[in-house]
């Protein structure tokens, strides 16, 4: 009985080897032959790839192959799933070394930090100019920006319920951004969030919160009227004096903002063209901000220089002459 049992056991072992172990070894060798072999030859030491949100493993493999980081093969997807790295891959823009094996590429991509881009938005830019800067860098479609700019639900989610447009609320600053496919919505939320933070900082000591809308409108005018930091509080003081006395603000930048087509030189006809922004033809503030003011312009409106001046005129050197009368 024992020899027969022993023979039966040997047959079981042999069948197991033939049916499971050998195929497993062959599969492992087939997978290792791909996964551990260096990738295709490349002319550069590293490559930048962008993985869109919601990309599949197959989609990521195609992107990597296009940049000659791997050879596109069914085994890449298998390797990603078996290694566990497939579930760690994220959307974004990454820099990876070339000449690595598919397994090394997977491991590096799973741990890679997104590339950071530094973008500076200077004070005094219109929303359309801000959009152009980001659109030129491929950050988003300008149409999505334009839609969100006046989207009441989006504006309300930014804590600005009642504001008609985000013109003036896209805070000018230096931003460090990564490409993760969220485009205009992410960037605009970040910029408005920065505005909200600055607004809270500069109004924290005010017993009664200033009128945010009027402050931003006037600060945008101050921002466009001068590039000399020391003049901002004085220009704010002049504008506030004129408002108090019922005088028209007569600010050229507001006229320019309201024109659909501007030649580059303000004409008499421009000054007489009635728009909601032409402070030569309307009383009080224009219909809305004319640019994105910075912190200094906002502070200037909240803490203007005490003055009796009602007029200022350019000296053609970036500064102005201030006076109580026209003469």
PDB file of C-alpha atoms in Angstrom:
ATOM      1  CA  UNK A   1       0.000   0.000   0.000  1.00  0.00           C
ATOM      2  CA  UNK A   2       2.796   2.382   0.879  1.00  0.00           C
ATOM      3  CA  UNK A   3       4.592   2.275  -2.502  1.00  0.00           C
ATOM      4  CA  UNK A   4       1.291   2.944  -4.258  1.00  0.00           C
ATOM      5  CA  UNK A   5       0.559   5.914  -1.955  1.00  0.00           C
ATOM      6  CA  UNK A   6       4.057   7.273  -2.508  1.00  0.00           C
ATOM      7  CA  UNK A   7       3.660   7.023  -6.262  1.00  0.00           C
ATOM      8  CA  UNK A   8       0.301   8.799  -6.056  1.00  0.00           C
ATOM      9  CA  UNK A   9       1.851  11.612  -3.991  1.00  0.00           C
ATOM     10  CA  UNK A  10       4.650  12.034  -6.507  1.00  0.00           C
ATOM     11  CA  UNK A  11       2.100  12.300  -9.280  1.00  0.00           C
ATOM     12  CA  UNK A  12       0.244  15.004  -7.352  1.00  0.00           C
ATOM     13  CA  UNK A  13       3.463  16.956  -6.848  1.00  0.00           C
ATOM     14  CA  UNK A  14       4.369  16.564 -10.502  1.00  0.00           C
ATOM     15  CA  UNK A  15       0.942  17.718 -11.664  1.00  0.00           C
ATOM     16  CA  UNK A  16       1.125  20.684  -9.295  1.00  0.00           C
ATOM     17  CA  UNK A  17       4.504  21.647 -10.705  1.00  0.00           C
ATOM     18  CA  UNK A  18       3.331  21.265 -14.276  1.00  0.00           C
ATOM     19  CA  UNK A  19       0.009  23.073 -13.770  1.00  0.00           C
ATOM     20  CA  UNK A  20       0.932  25.839 -11.342  1.00  0.00           C
ATOM     21  CA  UNK A  21       4.557  26.354 -10.459  1.00  0.00           C
ATOM     22  CA  UNK A  22       6.054  26.193 -13.941  1.00  0.00           C
ATOM     23  CA  UNK A  23       3.414  28.559 -15.426  1.00  0.00           C
ATOM     24  CA  UNK A  24       3.966  30.860 -12.458  1.00  0.00           C
ATOM     25  CA  UNK A  25       7.696  30.842 -13.061  1.00  0.00           C
ATOM     26  CA  UNK A  26       7.186  31.455 -16.751  1.00  0.00           C
ATOM     27  CA  UNK A  27       4.765  34.306 -16.021  1.00  0.00           C
ATOM     28  CA  UNK A  28       7.190  35.820 -13.486  1.00  0.00           C
ATOM     29  CA  UNK A  29      10.051  35.602 -15.959  1.00  0.00           C
ATOM     30  CA  UNK A  30       7.904  37.139 -18.694  1.00  0.00           C
ATOM     31  CA  UNK A  31       6.909  39.988 -16.372  1.00  0.00           C
ATOM     32  CA  UNK A  32      10.425  40.494 -14.980  1.00  0.00           C
ATOM     33  CA  UNK A  33      11.914  40.532 -18.457  1.00  0.00           C
ATOM     34  CA  UNK A  34       9.838  43.631 -19.161  1.00  0.00           C
ATOM     35  CA  UNK A  35       9.658  45.221 -15.732  1.00  0.00           C
ATOM     36  CA  UNK A  36      13.371  45.160 -14.912  1.00  0.00           C
ATOM     37  CA  UNK A  37      14.798  45.935 -18.343  1.00  0.00           C
ATOM     38  CA  UNK A  38      15.894  49.592 -18.912  1.00  0.00           C
ATOM     39  CA  UNK A  39      13.471  51.701 -20.913  1.00  0.00           C
ATOM     40  CA  UNK A  40      14.010  52.919 -24.485  1.00  0.00           C
ATOM     41  CA  UNK A  41      16.939  55.116 -25.426  1.00  0.00           C
ATOM     42  CA  UNK A  42      16.218  58.834 -25.039  1.00  0.00           C
ATOM     43  CA  UNK A  43      18.134  61.954 -26.047  1.00  0.00           C
ATOM     44  CA  UNK A  44      17.408  63.710 -22.749  1.00  0.00           C
ATOM     45  CA  UNK A  45      18.113  62.760 -19.139  1.00  0.00           C
ATOM     46  CA  UNK A  46      14.582  63.455 -17.955  1.00  0.00           C
ATOM     47  CA  UNK A  47      11.135  64.132 -19.338  1.00  0.00           C
ATOM     48  CA  UNK A  48       8.116  66.075 -18.148  1.00  0.00           C
ATOM     49  CA  UNK A  49       4.763  64.312 -18.297  1.00  0.00           C
ATOM     50  CA  UNK A  50       1.257  65.536 -17.529  1.00  0.00           C
ATOM     51  CA  UNK A  51      -1.285  63.033 -16.255  1.00  0.00           C
ATOM     52  CA  UNK A  52      -4.895  64.251 -16.596  1.00  0.00           C
ATOM     53  CA  UNK A  53      -7.393  63.652 -13.816  1.00  0.00           C
ATOM     54  CA  UNK A  54      -9.158  60.303 -14.098  1.00  0.00           C
ATOM     55  CA  UNK A  55      -6.458  58.694 -16.265  1.00  0.00           C
ATOM     56  CA  UNK A  56      -6.442  54.889 -16.392  1.00  0.00           C
ATOM     57  CA  UNK A  57      -3.294  52.795 -16.020  1.00  0.00           C
ATOM     58  CA  UNK A  58      -3.421  52.182 -19.760  1.00  0.00           C
ATOM     59  CA  UNK A  59      -3.717  55.926 -20.382  1.00  0.00           C
ATOM     60  CA  UNK A  60      -0.749  56.631 -18.131  1.00  0.00           C
ATOM     61  CA  UNK A  61       1.262  53.936 -19.913  1.00  0.00           C
ATOM     62  CA  UNK A  62       0.545  55.615 -23.257  1.00  0.00           C
ATOM     63  CA  UNK A  63       1.713  58.976 -21.878  1.00  0.00           C
ATOM     64  CA  UNK A  64       4.920  57.441 -20.517  1.00  0.00           C
ATOM     65  CA  UNK A  65       5.566  55.639 -23.795  1.00  0.00           C
ATOM     66  CA  UNK A  66       5.070  58.826 -25.801  1.00  0.00           C
ATOM     67  CA  UNK A  67       7.822  60.460 -23.720  1.00  0.00           C
ATOM     68  CA  UNK A  68      10.040  57.368 -24.223  1.00  0.00           C
ATOM     69  CA  UNK A  69      10.105  56.560 -20.525  1.00  0.00           C
ATOM     70  CA  UNK A  70       8.792  53.014 -21.117  1.00  0.00           C
ATOM     71  CA  UNK A  71       7.837  50.766 -23.978  1.00  0.00           C
ATOM     72  CA  UNK A  72       4.060  50.487 -24.105  1.00  0.00           C
ATOM     73  CA  UNK A  73       3.139  46.914 -23.211  1.00  0.00           C
ATOM     74  CA  UNK A  74       0.312  45.001 -21.530  1.00  0.00           C
ATOM     75  CA  UNK A  75       2.793  44.045 -18.820  1.00  0.00           C
ATOM     76  CA  UNK A  76       2.980  47.631 -17.542  1.00  0.00           C
ATOM     77  CA  UNK A  77      -0.640  47.469 -16.341  1.00  0.00           C
ATOM     78  CA  UNK A  78      -0.041  44.047 -14.761  1.00  0.00           C
ATOM     79  CA  UNK A  79       3.116  45.313 -13.068  1.00  0.00           C
ATOM     80  CA  UNK A  80       1.268  48.383 -11.760  1.00  0.00           C
ATOM     81  CA  UNK A  81      -1.481  46.258 -10.204  1.00  0.00           C
ATOM     82  CA  UNK A  82       0.772  43.568  -8.728  1.00  0.00           C
ATOM     83  CA  UNK A  83       3.259  46.078  -7.268  1.00  0.00           C
ATOM     84  CA  UNK A  84       0.511  48.222  -5.715  1.00  0.00           C
ATOM     85  CA  UNK A  85       1.945  51.355  -7.288  1.00  0.00           C
ATOM     86  CA  UNK A  86      -0.995  51.603  -9.675  1.00  0.00           C
ATOM     87  CA  UNK A  87      -3.232  52.806  -6.872  1.00  0.00           C
ATOM     88  CA  UNK A  88      -0.703  55.475  -5.859  1.00  0.00           C
ATOM     89  CA  UNK A  89      -0.497  57.298  -9.178  1.00  0.00           C
ATOM     90  CA  UNK A  90      -1.872  60.858  -9.166  1.00  0.00           C
ATOM     91  CA  UNK A  91      -2.883  63.461 -11.695  1.00  0.00           C
ATOM     92  CA  UNK A  92      -0.416  66.257 -12.248  1.00  0.00           C
ATOM     93  CA  UNK A  93       2.771  67.317 -13.963  1.00  0.00           C
ATOM     94  CA  UNK A  94       5.919  65.390 -13.080  1.00  0.00           C
ATOM     95  CA  UNK A  95       9.571  65.168 -14.079  1.00  0.00           C
ATOM     96  CA  UNK A  96      10.998  61.650 -14.425  1.00  0.00           C
ATOM     97  CA  UNK A  97      14.438  60.322 -15.361  1.00  0.00           C
ATOM     98  CA  UNK A  98      14.744  58.459 -18.657  1.00  0.00           C
ATOM     99  CA  UNK A  99      16.597  55.180 -19.126  1.00  0.00           C
ATOM    100  CA  UNK A 100      14.944  53.528 -16.118  1.00  0.00           C
ATOM    101  CA  UNK A 101      13.124  50.203 -16.043  1.00  0.00           C
ATOM    102  CA  UNK A 102       9.299  50.205 -16.064  1.00  0.00           C
ATOM    103  CA  UNK A 103       9.323  49.111 -12.424  1.00  0.00           C
ATOM    104  CA  UNK A 104      11.636  52.015 -11.487  1.00  0.00           C
ATOM    105  CA  UNK A 105       9.442  54.410 -13.481  1.00  0.00           C
ATOM    106  CA  UNK A 106       6.342  53.187 -11.631  1.00  0.00           C
ATOM    107  CA  UNK A 107       8.030  53.545  -8.258  1.00  0.00           C
ATOM    108  CA  UNK A 108       9.339  57.024  -9.088  1.00  0.00           C
ATOM    109  CA  UNK A 109       6.000  58.211 -10.448  1.00  0.00           C
ATOM    110  CA  UNK A 110       4.143  56.977  -7.353  1.00  0.00           C
ATOM    111  CA  UNK A 111       6.471  59.038  -5.135  1.00  0.00           C
ATOM    112  CA  UNK A 112       6.965  62.018  -7.461  1.00  0.00           C
ATOM    113  CA  UNK A 113       6.170  65.543  -6.303  1.00  0.00           C
ATOM    114  CA  UNK A 114       4.292  67.723  -8.807  1.00  0.00           C
ATOM    115  CA  UNK A 115       6.343  70.379 -10.599  1.00  0.00           C
ATOM    116  CA  UNK A 116       5.798  73.803  -9.028  1.00  0.00           C
ATOM    117  CA  UNK A 117       5.414  76.926 -11.153  1.00  0.00           C
ATOM    118  CA  UNK A 118       5.833  80.456  -9.819  1.00  0.00           C
ATOM    119  CA  UNK A 119       3.508  83.016 -11.409  1.00  0.00           C
ATOM    120  CA  UNK A 120       3.403  86.669 -10.383  1.00  0.00           C
ATOM    121  CA  UNK A 121       0.283  88.746 -10.968  1.00  0.00           C
ATOM    122  CA  UNK A 122       1.139  92.401 -10.484  1.00  0.00           C
ATOM    123  CA  UNK A 123      -1.178  95.025  -9.039  1.00  0.00           C
ATOM    124  CA  UNK A 124      -3.503  96.933 -11.355  1.00  0.00           C
ATOM    125  CA  UNK A 125      -4.300  94.218 -13.905  1.00  0.00           C
ATOM    126  CA  UNK A 126      -7.812  93.702 -15.229  1.00  0.00           C
ATOM    127  CA  UNK A 127      -9.398  90.280 -14.943  1.00  0.00           C
ATOM    128  CA  UNK A 128      -9.039  89.876 -18.718  1.00  0.00           C
ATOM    129  CA  UNK A 129      -5.299  90.568 -18.465  1.00  0.00           C
ATOM    130  CA  UNK A 130      -4.944  88.064 -15.631  1.00  0.00           C
ATOM    131  CA  UNK A 131      -6.815  85.480 -17.699  1.00  0.00           C
ATOM    132  CA  UNK A 132      -4.471  86.091 -20.642  1.00  0.00           C
ATOM    133  CA  UNK A 133      -1.390  85.400 -18.489  1.00  0.00           C
ATOM    134  CA  UNK A 134      -2.722  82.045 -17.319  1.00  0.00           C
ATOM    135  CA  UNK A 135      -4.133  81.113 -20.717  1.00  0.00           C
ATOM    136  CA  UNK A 136      -0.760  81.771 -22.351  1.00  0.00           C
ATOM    137  CA  UNK A 137       0.800  79.302 -19.917  1.00  0.00           C
ATOM    138  CA  UNK A 138      -1.835  76.717 -20.786  1.00  0.00           C
ATOM    139  CA  UNK A 139      -3.429  76.740 -17.350  1.00  0.00           C
ATOM    140  CA  UNK A 140      -7.017  76.996 -18.555  1.00  0.00           C
ATOM    141  CA  UNK A 141      -9.366  77.965 -21.360  1.00  0.00           C
ATOM    142  CA  UNK A 142     -10.131  81.725 -21.132  1.00  0.00           C
ATOM    143  CA  UNK A 143     -13.808  80.939 -21.713  1.00  0.00           C
ATOM    144  CA  UNK A 144     -14.046  78.957 -18.483  1.00  0.00           C
ATOM    145  CA  UNK A 145     -12.420  81.884 -16.662  1.00  0.00           C
ATOM    146  CA  UNK A 146     -14.864  84.376 -18.200  1.00  0.00           C
ATOM    147  CA  UNK A 147     -17.840  82.213 -17.218  1.00  0.00           C
ATOM    148  CA  UNK A 148     -16.696  81.781 -13.617  1.00  0.00           C
ATOM    149  CA  UNK A 149     -15.933  85.498 -13.333  1.00  0.00           C
ATOM    150  CA  UNK A 150     -19.668  86.284 -13.286  1.00  0.00           C
ATOM    151  CA  UNK A 151     -21.038  82.939 -12.068  1.00  0.00           C
ATOM    152  CA  UNK A 152     -23.164  83.895  -9.036  1.00  0.00           C
ATOM    153  CA  UNK A 153     -23.030  80.419  -7.466  1.00  0.00           C
ATOM    154  CA  UNK A 154     -19.252  80.228  -7.833  1.00  0.00           C
ATOM    155  CA  UNK A 155     -18.865  83.776  -6.463  1.00  0.00           C
ATOM    156  CA  UNK A 156     -21.058  82.920  -3.467  1.00  0.00           C
ATOM    157  CA  UNK A 157     -18.925  79.835  -2.740  1.00  0.00           C
ATOM    158  CA  UNK A 158     -15.935  82.159  -2.452  1.00  0.00           C
ATOM    159  CA  UNK A 159     -17.642  84.067   0.349  1.00  0.00           C
ATOM    160  CA  UNK A 160     -18.606  87.016  -1.859  1.00  0.00           C
ATOM    161  CA  UNK A 161     -22.375  86.582  -2.140  1.00  0.00           C
ATOM    162  CA  UNK A 162     -23.947  89.626  -3.785  1.00  0.00           C
ATOM    163  CA  UNK A 163     -20.844  90.548  -5.794  1.00  0.00           C
ATOM    164  CA  UNK A 164     -21.681  90.752  -9.500  1.00  0.00           C
ATOM    165  CA  UNK A 165     -18.207  90.005 -10.834  1.00  0.00           C
ATOM    166  CA  UNK A 166     -14.840  88.887  -9.466  1.00  0.00           C
ATOM    167  CA  UNK A 167     -13.169  91.824 -11.210  1.00  0.00           C
ATOM    168  CA  UNK A 168     -11.130  93.456  -8.439  1.00  0.00           C
ATOM    169  CA  UNK A 169     -11.176  90.403  -6.149  1.00  0.00           C
ATOM    170  CA  UNK A 170      -8.483  88.342  -7.904  1.00  0.00           C
ATOM    171  CA  UNK A 171      -5.700  89.307  -5.561  1.00  0.00           C
ATOM    172  CA  UNK A 172      -2.385  90.319  -7.173  1.00  0.00           C
ATOM    173  CA  UNK A 173       0.412  88.251  -5.676  1.00  0.00           C
ATOM    174  CA  UNK A 174       3.005  85.584  -6.424  1.00  0.00           C
ATOM    175  CA  UNK A 175       1.442  82.143  -6.649  1.00  0.00           C
ATOM    176  CA  UNK A 176       3.110  78.732  -6.589  1.00  0.00           C
ATOM    177  CA  UNK A 177       0.952  76.403  -8.678  1.00  0.00           C
ATOM    178  CA  UNK A 178       0.937  72.794  -9.806  1.00  0.00           C
ATOM    179  CA  UNK A 179      -0.905  71.413 -12.812  1.00  0.00           C
ATOM    180  CA  UNK A 180      -3.559  68.994 -11.597  1.00  0.00           C
ATOM    181  CA  UNK A 181      -6.282  69.526 -14.173  1.00  0.00           C
ATOM    182  CA  UNK A 182      -8.561  71.702 -12.041  1.00  0.00           C
ATOM    183  CA  UNK A 183      -7.835  74.794 -14.116  1.00  0.00           C
ATOM    184  CA  UNK A 184      -9.635  78.106 -13.755  1.00  0.00           C
ATOM    185  CA  UNK A 185     -11.803  77.129 -10.802  1.00  0.00           C
ATOM    186  CA  UNK A 186      -8.832  76.193  -8.632  1.00  0.00           C
ATOM    187  CA  UNK A 187      -6.756  79.238  -9.560  1.00  0.00           C
ATOM    188  CA  UNK A 188      -9.585  81.740  -9.179  1.00  0.00           C
ATOM    189  CA  UNK A 189     -10.580  80.239  -5.817  1.00  0.00           C
ATOM    190  CA  UNK A 190      -6.977  80.552  -4.675  1.00  0.00           C
ATOM    191  CA  UNK A 191      -6.776  84.205  -5.741  1.00  0.00           C
ATOM    192  CA  UNK A 192     -10.097  85.173  -4.151  1.00  0.00           C
ATOM    193  CA  UNK A 193      -9.101  83.264  -1.034  1.00  0.00           C
ATOM    194  CA  UNK A 194      -5.934  85.359  -0.847  1.00  0.00           C
ATOM    195  CA  UNK A 195      -8.040  88.527  -1.208  1.00  0.00           C
ATOM    196  CA  UNK A 196     -10.363  87.407   1.598  1.00  0.00           C
ATOM    197  CA  UNK A 197      -7.395  86.754   3.870  1.00  0.00           C
ATOM    198  CA  UNK A 198      -5.852  90.176   3.175  1.00  0.00           C
ATOM    199  CA  UNK A 199      -9.226  91.876   3.654  1.00  0.00           C
ATOM    200  CA  UNK A 200      -9.645  90.240   7.063  1.00  0.00           C
ATOM    201  CA  UNK A 201      -6.117  91.282   8.055  1.00  0.00           C
ATOM    202  CA  UNK A 202      -6.480  94.957   7.144  1.00  0.00           C
ATOM    203  CA  UNK A 203      -9.977  95.348   8.593  1.00  0.00           C
ATOM    204  CA  UNK A 204      -9.420  93.349  11.783  1.00  0.00           C
ATOM    205  CA  UNK A 205      -9.026  96.457  13.961  1.00  0.00           C
ATOM    206  CA  UNK A 206     -11.997  98.301  12.464  1.00  0.00           C
ATOM    207  CA  UNK A 207     -14.914  98.321  14.868  1.00  0.00           C
ATOM    208  CA  UNK A 208     -17.442  98.581  12.078  1.00  0.00           C
ATOM    209  CA  UNK A 209     -16.442  96.634   9.007  1.00  0.00           C
ATOM    210  CA  UNK A 210     -15.875  98.999   6.052  1.00  0.00           C
ATOM    211  CA  UNK A 211     -18.019  98.637   2.957  1.00  0.00           C
ATOM    212  CA  UNK A 212     -15.993  96.044   1.070  1.00  0.00           C
ATOM    213  CA  UNK A 213     -17.486  96.723  -2.350  1.00  0.00           C
ATOM    214  CA  UNK A 214     -16.966 100.484  -2.286  1.00  0.00           C
ATOM    215  CA  UNK A 215     -13.483 100.066  -0.825  1.00  0.00           C
ATOM    216  CA  UNK A 216     -12.421  97.720  -3.622  1.00  0.00           C
ATOM    217  CA  UNK A 217     -13.827 100.011  -6.323  1.00  0.00           C
ATOM    218  CA  UNK A 218     -12.031 103.060  -4.957  1.00  0.00           C
ATOM    219  CA  UNK A 219      -8.823 101.096  -4.309  1.00  0.00           C
ATOM    220  CA  UNK A 220      -8.836  99.912  -7.928  1.00  0.00           C
ATOM    221  CA  UNK A 221      -8.974 103.558  -9.032  1.00  0.00           C
ATOM    222  CA  UNK A 222      -6.143 104.509  -6.684  1.00  0.00           C
ATOM    223  CA  UNK A 223      -4.113 101.589  -8.054  1.00  0.00           C
ATOM    224  CA  UNK A 224      -4.519 102.761 -11.641  1.00  0.00           C
ATOM    225  CA  UNK A 225      -3.897 106.449 -10.929  1.00  0.00           C
ATOM    226  CA  UNK A 226      -0.356 106.113  -9.563  1.00  0.00           C
ATOM    227  CA  UNK A 227       2.597 103.798  -9.385  1.00  0.00           C
ATOM    228  CA  UNK A 228       4.147 105.817  -6.564  1.00  0.00           C
ATOM    229  CA  UNK A 229       3.382 104.015  -3.300  1.00  0.00           C
ATOM    230  CA  UNK A 230       3.667 107.173  -1.197  1.00  0.00           C
ATOM    231  CA  UNK A 231       0.928 108.880  -3.236  1.00  0.00           C
ATOM    232  CA  UNK A 232      -1.755 106.250  -2.798  1.00  0.00           C
ATOM    233  CA  UNK A 233      -3.153 107.518   0.561  1.00  0.00           C
ATOM    234  CA  UNK A 234      -3.162 111.110  -0.741  1.00  0.00           C
ATOM    235  CA  UNK A 235      -4.978 110.187  -3.960  1.00  0.00           C
ATOM    236  CA  UNK A 236      -7.485 108.232  -1.868  1.00  0.00           C
ATOM    237  CA  UNK A 237      -7.934 111.348   0.261  1.00  0.00           C
ATOM    238  CA  UNK A 238      -8.619 113.490  -2.806  1.00  0.00           C
ATOM    239  CA  UNK A 239     -11.208 111.053  -4.156  1.00  0.00           C
ATOM    240  CA  UNK A 240     -12.952 110.833  -0.789  1.00  0.00           C
ATOM    241  CA  UNK A 241     -13.009 114.634  -0.535  1.00  0.00           C
ATOM    242  CA  UNK A 242     -14.624 114.909  -3.947  1.00  0.00           C
ATOM    243  CA  UNK A 243     -17.217 112.271  -3.068  1.00  0.00           C
ATOM    244  CA  UNK A 244     -18.034 114.061   0.165  1.00  0.00           C
ATOM    245  CA  UNK A 245     -18.541 117.333  -1.678  1.00  0.00           C
ATOM    246  CA  UNK A 246     -20.630 115.740  -4.427  1.00  0.00           C
ATOM    247  CA  UNK A 247     -18.001 116.365  -7.109  1.00  0.00           C
ATOM    248  CA  UNK A 248     -17.494 113.968  -9.991  1.00  0.00           C
ATOM    249  CA  UNK A 249     -14.343 111.884  -9.618  1.00  0.00           C
ATOM    250  CA  UNK A 250     -13.175 112.518 -13.212  1.00  0.00           C
ATOM    251  CA  UNK A 251     -10.708 109.640 -13.274  1.00  0.00           C
ATOM    252  CA  UNK A 252      -9.263 108.813 -16.706  1.00  0.00           C
ATOM    253  CA  UNK A 253      -8.659 105.087 -15.941  1.00  0.00           C
ATOM    254  CA  UNK A 254     -12.380 104.601 -15.316  1.00  0.00           C
ATOM    255  CA  UNK A 255     -13.132 106.094 -18.718  1.00  0.00           C
ATOM    256  CA  UNK A 256     -10.689 103.708 -20.404  1.00  0.00           C
ATOM    257  CA  UNK A 257     -12.161 100.704 -18.608  1.00  0.00           C
ATOM    258  CA  UNK A 258     -15.644 101.508 -19.839  1.00  0.00           C
ATOM    259  CA  UNK A 259     -14.643 101.812 -23.500  1.00  0.00           C
ATOM    260  CA  UNK A 260     -15.122  98.766 -25.715  1.00  0.00           C
ATOM    261  CA  UNK A 261     -12.343  99.931 -28.026  1.00  0.00           C
ATOM    262  CA  UNK A 262      -9.598 102.241 -26.797  1.00  0.00           C
ATOM    263  CA  UNK A 263      -7.029 103.742 -29.169  1.00  0.00           C
ATOM    264  CA  UNK A 264      -4.389 104.350 -26.496  1.00  0.00           C
ATOM    265  CA  UNK A 265      -5.005 108.077 -26.140  1.00  0.00           C
ATOM    266  CA  UNK A 266      -8.018 109.520 -24.330  1.00  0.00           C
ATOM    267  CA  UNK A 267      -9.953 111.914 -26.552  1.00  0.00           C
ATOM    268  CA  UNK A 268     -12.620 114.510 -25.787  1.00  0.00           C
ATOM    269  CA  UNK A 269     -15.138 112.120 -27.319  1.00  0.00           C
ATOM    270  CA  UNK A 270     -14.015 109.397 -24.905  1.00  0.00           C
ATOM    271  CA  UNK A 271     -14.564 111.690 -21.930  1.00  0.00           C
ATOM    272  CA  UNK A 272     -18.074 112.434 -23.179  1.00  0.00           C
ATOM    273  CA  UNK A 273     -19.003 108.793 -23.892  1.00  0.00           C
ATOM    274  CA  UNK A 274     -21.582 107.755 -21.330  1.00  0.00           C
ATOM    275  CA  UNK A 275     -20.789 104.393 -19.702  1.00  0.00           C
ATOM    276  CA  UNK A 276     -21.381 103.057 -16.170  1.00  0.00           C
ATOM    277  CA  UNK A 277     -17.648 103.589 -15.603  1.00  0.00           C
ATOM    278  CA  UNK A 278     -17.157 107.092 -16.987  1.00  0.00           C
ATOM    279  CA  UNK A 279     -16.677 109.202 -13.860  1.00  0.00           C
ATOM    280  CA  UNK A 280     -16.728 112.355 -16.001  1.00  0.00           C
ATOM    281  CA  UNK A 281     -20.379 111.747 -16.876  1.00  0.00           C
ATOM    282  CA  UNK A 282     -21.686 109.974 -13.754  1.00  0.00           C
ATOM    283  CA  UNK A 283     -21.763 111.002 -10.114  1.00  0.00           C
ATOM    284  CA  UNK A 284     -20.106 108.868  -7.457  1.00  0.00           C
ATOM    285  CA  UNK A 285     -18.179 105.635  -7.973  1.00  0.00           C
ATOM    286  CA  UNK A 286     -18.085 103.660 -11.215  1.00  0.00           C
ATOM    287  CA  UNK A 287     -20.223 100.524 -11.550  1.00  0.00           C
ATOM    288  CA  UNK A 288     -17.467  98.247 -10.261  1.00  0.00           C
ATOM    289  CA  UNK A 289     -13.722  97.789  -9.804  1.00  0.00           C
ATOM    290  CA  UNK A 290     -11.554  98.567 -12.827  1.00  0.00           C
ATOM    291  CA  UNK A 291      -8.615  96.329 -11.867  1.00  0.00           C
ATOM    292  CA  UNK A 292      -7.248  94.177  -9.054  1.00  0.00           C
ATOM    293  CA  UNK A 293      -5.876  96.447  -6.316  1.00  0.00           C
ATOM    294  CA  UNK A 294      -3.084  95.348  -4.016  1.00  0.00           C
ATOM    295  CA  UNK A 295      -2.921  95.575  -0.242  1.00  0.00           C
ATOM    296  CA  UNK A 296      -1.362  99.078  -0.242  1.00  0.00           C
ATOM    297  CA  UNK A 297      -4.171 100.534  -2.347  1.00  0.00           C
ATOM    298  CA  UNK A 298      -6.813  98.938  -0.137  1.00  0.00           C
ATOM    299  CA  UNK A 299      -5.112 100.274   2.994  1.00  0.00           C
ATOM    300  CA  UNK A 300      -4.846 103.721   1.392  1.00  0.00           C
ATOM    301  CA  UNK A 301      -8.618 103.876   1.023  1.00  0.00           C
ATOM    302  CA  UNK A 302      -9.187 102.673   4.581  1.00  0.00           C
ATOM    303  CA  UNK A 303      -6.584 105.071   5.997  1.00  0.00           C
ATOM    304  CA  UNK A 304      -6.321 108.025   3.564  1.00  0.00           C
ATOM    305  CA  UNK A 305      -4.027 110.991   4.112  1.00  0.00           C
ATOM    306  CA  UNK A 306      -5.963 113.870   5.727  1.00  0.00           C
ATOM    307  CA  UNK A 307      -5.991 116.622   3.103  1.00  0.00           C
ATOM    308  CA  UNK A 308      -8.057 119.482   1.729  1.00  0.00           C
ATOM    309  CA  UNK A 309      -6.872 118.807  -1.803  1.00  0.00           C
ATOM    310  CA  UNK A 310      -9.483 118.221  -4.488  1.00  0.00           C
ATOM    311  CA  UNK A 311      -7.269 117.945  -7.564  1.00  0.00           C
ATOM    312  CA  UNK A 312      -4.135 116.207  -8.768  1.00  0.00           C
ATOM    313  CA  UNK A 313      -2.357 116.383 -12.100  1.00  0.00           C
ATOM    314  CA  UNK A 314       0.455 114.273 -13.483  1.00  0.00           C
ATOM    315  CA  UNK A 315       4.023 115.594 -13.477  1.00  0.00           C
ATOM    316  CA  UNK A 316       4.813 113.101 -16.264  1.00  0.00           C
ATOM    317  CA  UNK A 317       7.352 111.337 -14.074  1.00  0.00           C
ATOM    318  CA  UNK A 318       5.018 108.904 -12.343  1.00  0.00           C
ATOM    319  CA  UNK A 319       4.062 111.366  -9.598  1.00  0.00           C
ATOM    320  CA  UNK A 320       1.424 114.098  -9.281  1.00  0.00           C
ATOM    321  CA  UNK A 321       0.958 117.689  -8.194  1.00  0.00           C
ATOM    322  CA  UNK A 322      -1.865 118.092  -5.643  1.00  0.00           C
ATOM    323  CA  UNK A 323      -3.918 121.224  -4.978  1.00  0.00           C
ATOM    324  CA  UNK A 324      -7.120 122.505  -3.390  1.00  0.00           C
ATOM    325  CA  UNK A 325      -8.078 124.466  -6.513  1.00  0.00           C
ATOM    326  CA  UNK A 326      -7.599 124.198 -10.266  1.00  0.00           C
ATOM    327  CA  UNK A 327      -5.220 127.153 -10.283  1.00  0.00           C
TER     328      UNK A 327
END
